[in-house]
Short mmCIF file of C-alpha atoms in Angstrom, two decimals:
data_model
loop_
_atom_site.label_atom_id
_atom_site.label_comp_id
_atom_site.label_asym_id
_atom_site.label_seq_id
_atom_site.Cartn_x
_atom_site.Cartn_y
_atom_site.Cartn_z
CA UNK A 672 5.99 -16.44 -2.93
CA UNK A 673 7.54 -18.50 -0.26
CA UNK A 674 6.36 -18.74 2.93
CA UNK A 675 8.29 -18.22 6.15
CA UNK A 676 8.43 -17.94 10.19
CA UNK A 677 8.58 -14.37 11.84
CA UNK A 678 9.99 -14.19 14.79
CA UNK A 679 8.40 -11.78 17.26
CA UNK A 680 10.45 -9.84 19.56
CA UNK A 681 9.55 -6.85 21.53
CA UNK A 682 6.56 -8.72 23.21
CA UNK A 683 6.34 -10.31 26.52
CA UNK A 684 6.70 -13.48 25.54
CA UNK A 685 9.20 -14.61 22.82
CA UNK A 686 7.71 -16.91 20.16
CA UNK A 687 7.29 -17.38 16.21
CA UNK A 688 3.80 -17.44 14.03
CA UNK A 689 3.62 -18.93 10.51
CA UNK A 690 3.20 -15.65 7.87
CA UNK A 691 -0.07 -14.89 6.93
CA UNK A 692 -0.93 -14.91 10.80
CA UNK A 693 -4.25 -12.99 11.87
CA UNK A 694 -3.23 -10.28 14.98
CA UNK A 695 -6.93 -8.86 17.28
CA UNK A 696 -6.57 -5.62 17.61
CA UNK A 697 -5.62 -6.04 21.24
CA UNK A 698 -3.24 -8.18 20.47
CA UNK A 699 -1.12 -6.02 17.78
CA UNK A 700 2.43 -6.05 18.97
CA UNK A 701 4.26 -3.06 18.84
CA UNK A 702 7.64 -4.69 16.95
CA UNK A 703 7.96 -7.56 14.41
CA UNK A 704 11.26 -8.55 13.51
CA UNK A 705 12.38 -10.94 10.78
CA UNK A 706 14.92 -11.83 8.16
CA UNK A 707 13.64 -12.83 4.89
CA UNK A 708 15.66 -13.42 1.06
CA UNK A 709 15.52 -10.81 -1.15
CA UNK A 710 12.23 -11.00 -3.18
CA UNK A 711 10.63 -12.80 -0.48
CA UNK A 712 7.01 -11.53 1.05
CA UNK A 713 5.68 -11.27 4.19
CA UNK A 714 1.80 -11.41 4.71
CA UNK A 715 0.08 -10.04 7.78
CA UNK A 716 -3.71 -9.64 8.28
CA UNK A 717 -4.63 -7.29 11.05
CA UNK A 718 -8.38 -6.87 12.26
CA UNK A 719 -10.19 -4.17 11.35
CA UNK A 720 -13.64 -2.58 12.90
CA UNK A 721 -15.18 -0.52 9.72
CA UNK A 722 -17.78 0.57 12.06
CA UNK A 723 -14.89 2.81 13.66
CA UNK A 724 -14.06 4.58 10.38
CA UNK A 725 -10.44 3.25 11.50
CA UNK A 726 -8.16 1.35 8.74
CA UNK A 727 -4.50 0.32 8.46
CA UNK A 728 -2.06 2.28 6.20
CA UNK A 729 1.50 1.89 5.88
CA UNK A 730 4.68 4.00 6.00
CA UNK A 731 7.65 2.87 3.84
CA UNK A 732 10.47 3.44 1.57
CA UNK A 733 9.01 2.56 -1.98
CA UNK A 734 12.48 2.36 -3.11
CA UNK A 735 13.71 -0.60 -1.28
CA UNK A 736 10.32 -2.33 -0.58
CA UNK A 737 6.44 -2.71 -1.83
CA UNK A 738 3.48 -3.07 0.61
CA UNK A 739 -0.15 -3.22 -0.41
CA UNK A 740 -3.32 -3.37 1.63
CA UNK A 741 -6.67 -5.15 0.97
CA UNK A 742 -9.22 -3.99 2.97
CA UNK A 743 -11.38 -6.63 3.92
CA UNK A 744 -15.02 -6.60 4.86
CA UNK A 745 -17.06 -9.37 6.11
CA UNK A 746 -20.16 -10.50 4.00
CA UNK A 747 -22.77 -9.95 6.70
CA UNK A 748 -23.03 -7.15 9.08
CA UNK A 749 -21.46 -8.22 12.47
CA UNK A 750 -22.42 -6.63 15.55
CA UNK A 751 -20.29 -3.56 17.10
CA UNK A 752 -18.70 -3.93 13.38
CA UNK A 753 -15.86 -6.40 14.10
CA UNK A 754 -15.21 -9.32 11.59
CA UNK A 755 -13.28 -6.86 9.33
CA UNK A 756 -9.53 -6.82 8.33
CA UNK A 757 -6.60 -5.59 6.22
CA UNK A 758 -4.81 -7.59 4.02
CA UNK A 759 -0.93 -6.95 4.30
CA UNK A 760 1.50 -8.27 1.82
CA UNK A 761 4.95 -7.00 2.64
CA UNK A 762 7.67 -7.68 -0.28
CA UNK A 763 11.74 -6.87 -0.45
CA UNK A 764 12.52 -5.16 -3.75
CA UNK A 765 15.65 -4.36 -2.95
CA UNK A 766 18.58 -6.04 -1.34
CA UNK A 767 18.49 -4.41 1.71
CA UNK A 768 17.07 -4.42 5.27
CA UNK A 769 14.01 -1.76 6.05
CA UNK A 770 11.20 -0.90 8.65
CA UNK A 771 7.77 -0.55 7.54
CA UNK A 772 5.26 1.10 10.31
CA UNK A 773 1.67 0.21 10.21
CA UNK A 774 -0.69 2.85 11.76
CA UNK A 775 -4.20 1.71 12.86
CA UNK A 776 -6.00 5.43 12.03
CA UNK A 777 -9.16 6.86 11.02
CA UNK A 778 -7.90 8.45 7.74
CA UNK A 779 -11.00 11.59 7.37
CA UNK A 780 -9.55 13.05 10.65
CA UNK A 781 -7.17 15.88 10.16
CA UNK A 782 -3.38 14.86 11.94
CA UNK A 783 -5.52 11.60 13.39
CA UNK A 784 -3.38 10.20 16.13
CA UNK A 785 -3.16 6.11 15.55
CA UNK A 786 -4.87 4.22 17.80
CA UNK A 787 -2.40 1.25 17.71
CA UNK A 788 1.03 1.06 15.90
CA UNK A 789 2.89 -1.69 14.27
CA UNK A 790 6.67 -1.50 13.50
CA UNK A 791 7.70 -4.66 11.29
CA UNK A 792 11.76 -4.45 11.17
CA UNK A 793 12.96 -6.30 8.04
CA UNK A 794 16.51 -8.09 7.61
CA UNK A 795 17.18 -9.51 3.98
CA UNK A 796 19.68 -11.78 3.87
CA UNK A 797 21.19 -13.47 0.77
CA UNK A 798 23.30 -16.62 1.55
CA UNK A 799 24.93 -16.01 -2.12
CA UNK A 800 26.06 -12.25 -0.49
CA UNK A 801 29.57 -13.44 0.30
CA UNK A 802 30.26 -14.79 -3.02
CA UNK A 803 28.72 -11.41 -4.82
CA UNK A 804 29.98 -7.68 -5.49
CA UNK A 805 28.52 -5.77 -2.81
CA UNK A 806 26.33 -2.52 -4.22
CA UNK A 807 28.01 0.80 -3.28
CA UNK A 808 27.32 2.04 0.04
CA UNK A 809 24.03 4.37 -0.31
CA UNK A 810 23.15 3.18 -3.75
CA UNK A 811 20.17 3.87 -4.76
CA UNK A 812 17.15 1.79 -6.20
CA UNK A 813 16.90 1.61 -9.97
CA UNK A 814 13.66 3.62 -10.73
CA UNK A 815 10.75 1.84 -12.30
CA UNK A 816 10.34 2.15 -16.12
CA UNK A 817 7.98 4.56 -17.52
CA UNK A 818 4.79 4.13 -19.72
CA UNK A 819 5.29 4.85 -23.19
CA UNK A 820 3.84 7.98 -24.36
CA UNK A 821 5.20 9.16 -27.68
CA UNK A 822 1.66 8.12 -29.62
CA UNK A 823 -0.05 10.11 -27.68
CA UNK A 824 -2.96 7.71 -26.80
CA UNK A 825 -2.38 7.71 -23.17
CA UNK A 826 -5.13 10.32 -21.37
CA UNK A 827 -3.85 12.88 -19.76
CA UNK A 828 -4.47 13.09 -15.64
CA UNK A 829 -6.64 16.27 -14.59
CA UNK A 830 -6.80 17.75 -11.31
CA UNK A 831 -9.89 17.05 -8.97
CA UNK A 832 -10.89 14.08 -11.64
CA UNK A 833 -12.53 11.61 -10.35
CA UNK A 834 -13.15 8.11 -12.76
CA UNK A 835 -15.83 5.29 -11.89
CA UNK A 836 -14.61 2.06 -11.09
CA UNK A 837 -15.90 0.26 -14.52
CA UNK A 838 -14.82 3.12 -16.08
CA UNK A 839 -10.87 3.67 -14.28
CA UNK A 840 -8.10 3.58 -17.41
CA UNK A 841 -5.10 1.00 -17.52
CA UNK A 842 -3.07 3.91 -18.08
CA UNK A 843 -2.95 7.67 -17.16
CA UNK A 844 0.23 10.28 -18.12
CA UNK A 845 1.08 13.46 -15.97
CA UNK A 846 3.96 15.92 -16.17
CA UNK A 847 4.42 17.89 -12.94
CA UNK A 848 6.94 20.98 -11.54
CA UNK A 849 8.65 19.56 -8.62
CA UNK A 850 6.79 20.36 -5.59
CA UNK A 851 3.70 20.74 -7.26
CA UNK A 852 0.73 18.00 -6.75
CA UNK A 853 -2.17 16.86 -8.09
CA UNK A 854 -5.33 15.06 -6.31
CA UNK A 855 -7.74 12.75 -8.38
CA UNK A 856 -10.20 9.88 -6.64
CA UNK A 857 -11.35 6.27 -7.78
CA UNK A 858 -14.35 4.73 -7.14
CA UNK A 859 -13.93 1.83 -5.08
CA UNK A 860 -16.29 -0.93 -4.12
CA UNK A 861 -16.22 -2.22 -0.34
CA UNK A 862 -18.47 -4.55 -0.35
CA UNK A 863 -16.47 -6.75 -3.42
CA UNK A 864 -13.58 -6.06 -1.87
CA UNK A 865 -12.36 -4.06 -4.62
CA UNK A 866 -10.20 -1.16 -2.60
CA UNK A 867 -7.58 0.60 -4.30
CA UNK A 868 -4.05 1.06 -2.99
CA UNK A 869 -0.53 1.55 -4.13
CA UNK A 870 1.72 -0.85 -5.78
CA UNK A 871 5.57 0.37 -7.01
CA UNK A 872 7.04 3.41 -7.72
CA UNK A 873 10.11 5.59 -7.45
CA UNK A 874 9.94 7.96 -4.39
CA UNK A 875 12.78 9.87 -5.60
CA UNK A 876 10.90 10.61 -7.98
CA UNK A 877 7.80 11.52 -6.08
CA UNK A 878 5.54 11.30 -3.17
CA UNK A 879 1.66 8.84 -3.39
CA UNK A 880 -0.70 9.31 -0.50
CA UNK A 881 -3.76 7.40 -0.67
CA UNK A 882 -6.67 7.51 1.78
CA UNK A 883 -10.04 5.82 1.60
CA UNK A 884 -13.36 7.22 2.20
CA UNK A 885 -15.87 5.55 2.48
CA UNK A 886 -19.04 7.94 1.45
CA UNK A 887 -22.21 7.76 2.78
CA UNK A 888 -26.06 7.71 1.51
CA UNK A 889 -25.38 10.10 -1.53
CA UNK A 890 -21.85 9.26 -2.23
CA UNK A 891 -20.03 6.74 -3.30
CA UNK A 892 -16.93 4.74 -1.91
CA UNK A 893 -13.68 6.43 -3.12
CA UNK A 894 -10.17 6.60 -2.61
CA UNK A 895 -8.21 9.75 -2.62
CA UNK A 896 -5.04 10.29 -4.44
CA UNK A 897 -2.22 12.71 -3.84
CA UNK A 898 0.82 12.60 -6.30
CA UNK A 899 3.45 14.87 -5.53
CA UNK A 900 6.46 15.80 -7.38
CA UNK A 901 10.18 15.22 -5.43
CA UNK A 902 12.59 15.71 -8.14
CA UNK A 903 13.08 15.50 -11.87
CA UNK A 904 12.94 12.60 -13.27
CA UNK A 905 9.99 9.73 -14.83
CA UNK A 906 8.21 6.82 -12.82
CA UNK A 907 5.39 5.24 -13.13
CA UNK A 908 2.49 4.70 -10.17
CA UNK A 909 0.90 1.75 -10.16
CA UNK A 910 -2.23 1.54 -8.27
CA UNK A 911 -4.33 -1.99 -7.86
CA UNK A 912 -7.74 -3.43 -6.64
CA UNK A 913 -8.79 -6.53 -5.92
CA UNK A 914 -6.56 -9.50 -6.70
CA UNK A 915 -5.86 -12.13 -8.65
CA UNK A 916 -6.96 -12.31 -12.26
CA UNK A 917 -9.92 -9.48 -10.63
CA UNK A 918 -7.54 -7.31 -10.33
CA UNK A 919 -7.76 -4.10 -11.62
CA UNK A 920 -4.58 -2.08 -12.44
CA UNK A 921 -4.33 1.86 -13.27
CA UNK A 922 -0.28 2.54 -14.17
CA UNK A 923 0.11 6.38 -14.34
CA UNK A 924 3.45 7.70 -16.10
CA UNK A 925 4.38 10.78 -14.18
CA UNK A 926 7.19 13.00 -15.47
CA UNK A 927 8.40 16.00 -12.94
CA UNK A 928 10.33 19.07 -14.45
#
């Protein structure tokens, strides 16, 4: 992906950072605004304090955009827990401008109140625009193809499951009535930096919330997943940890009746 400058605006003093720029928490500001080309990233990496139980977690329209989160720890304790952050990766899917919020929260508190906000306004621009036929107004994001289940091979999702990291699937199926759910958790690993989150999928189709928690002396680090059926219709959730060729990928095909 191509790197880029983002301007800030919003803050006292107007000024541009290279992507991939590291914010303190006390510096967060409250608006980023840039214009990027369609399939073009944005990377972000925002401190963290895991000693707060606080992480980052983003709001966004899965049709028009993809953001994933690494949660980063450091490799030796650091006092009052600083040293920590998230990992941001911002991408356009879609030829079109969106907002993505980032909410600095403690995710096992019940309607937790962020502690710091982040609003990063997106303009894509395509200098080829004026030469092409413009979408209809409104139109809406082609969905995301769907596993292949006819064999039969694919396991079928339970409620309440929960898998072990070594032991997680590539792939999962799950038919669903509209606004019905299911929950399942994943092992996750902190310490390898191997924290799950959510990659692509159609929102029209359904709603992912993921949350991490982080366990304690007799459990183990998890995240928990919420799928939620919108309207009919197939996608498929794709849900990643780690990176690079590391990376481990669970794509679940979920159908809603």
């Amino acid at each position: 992906m191509k790197h880029f400058f983002i301007c800030l605006l919003g803050m006292m003093v107007m000024g541009s950072v290279w992507a991939d720029t590291f914010f303190a928490l006390e510096k967060i500001p409250p608006v980023l605004d840039t214009v990027i080309k369609p399939n073009q990233d944005i990377d972000l990496k925002l401190e963290e304090n895991c000693s707060t139980g606080y992480t980052w977690v983003a709001s966004y329209d899965a049709r028009v955009c993809s953001v994933s989160i690494e949660h980063k720890r450091p490799e030796y304790a650091v006092q009052g827990g600083a040293g920590g952050y998230a990992k941001i990766e911002i991408e356009s899917i879609a030829a079109k401008s969106f907002s993505v919020t980032l909410n600095y929260i403690d995710p096992n508190v019940t309607n937790a109140v962020p502690s710091k906000t982040m609003k990063v306004n997106v303009t894509v621009s395509d200098s080829r625009a004026s030469s092409a036929v413009p979408a209809p107004s409104g139109a809406a994001a082609a969905p995301v193809a769907a596993l292949p289940d006819s064999t039969g091979k694919i396991p079928v999702l339970i409620d309440d499951q929960s898998f072990r990291f070594d032991a997680v699937p590539a792939a999962l199926q799950v038919t669903l009535w509209t606004g019905k759910d299911i929950d399942f958790d994943l092992e996750e690993k902190p310490d390898e930096n191997l924290v799950w989150r959510v990659g692509k999928y159609d929102a029209s189709v359904c709603r992912v919330e993921l949350e991490h928690d982080r366990g304690g002396v007799l459990e183990r680090a998890k995240a928990e997943i919420e799928i939620e059926a919108v309207a009919p219709g197939t996608t498929v959730v794709e849900l990643i940890a780690g990176s690079g060729a590391n990376a481990k990928v669970l794509r679940c095909s979920v159908t809603v009746k």
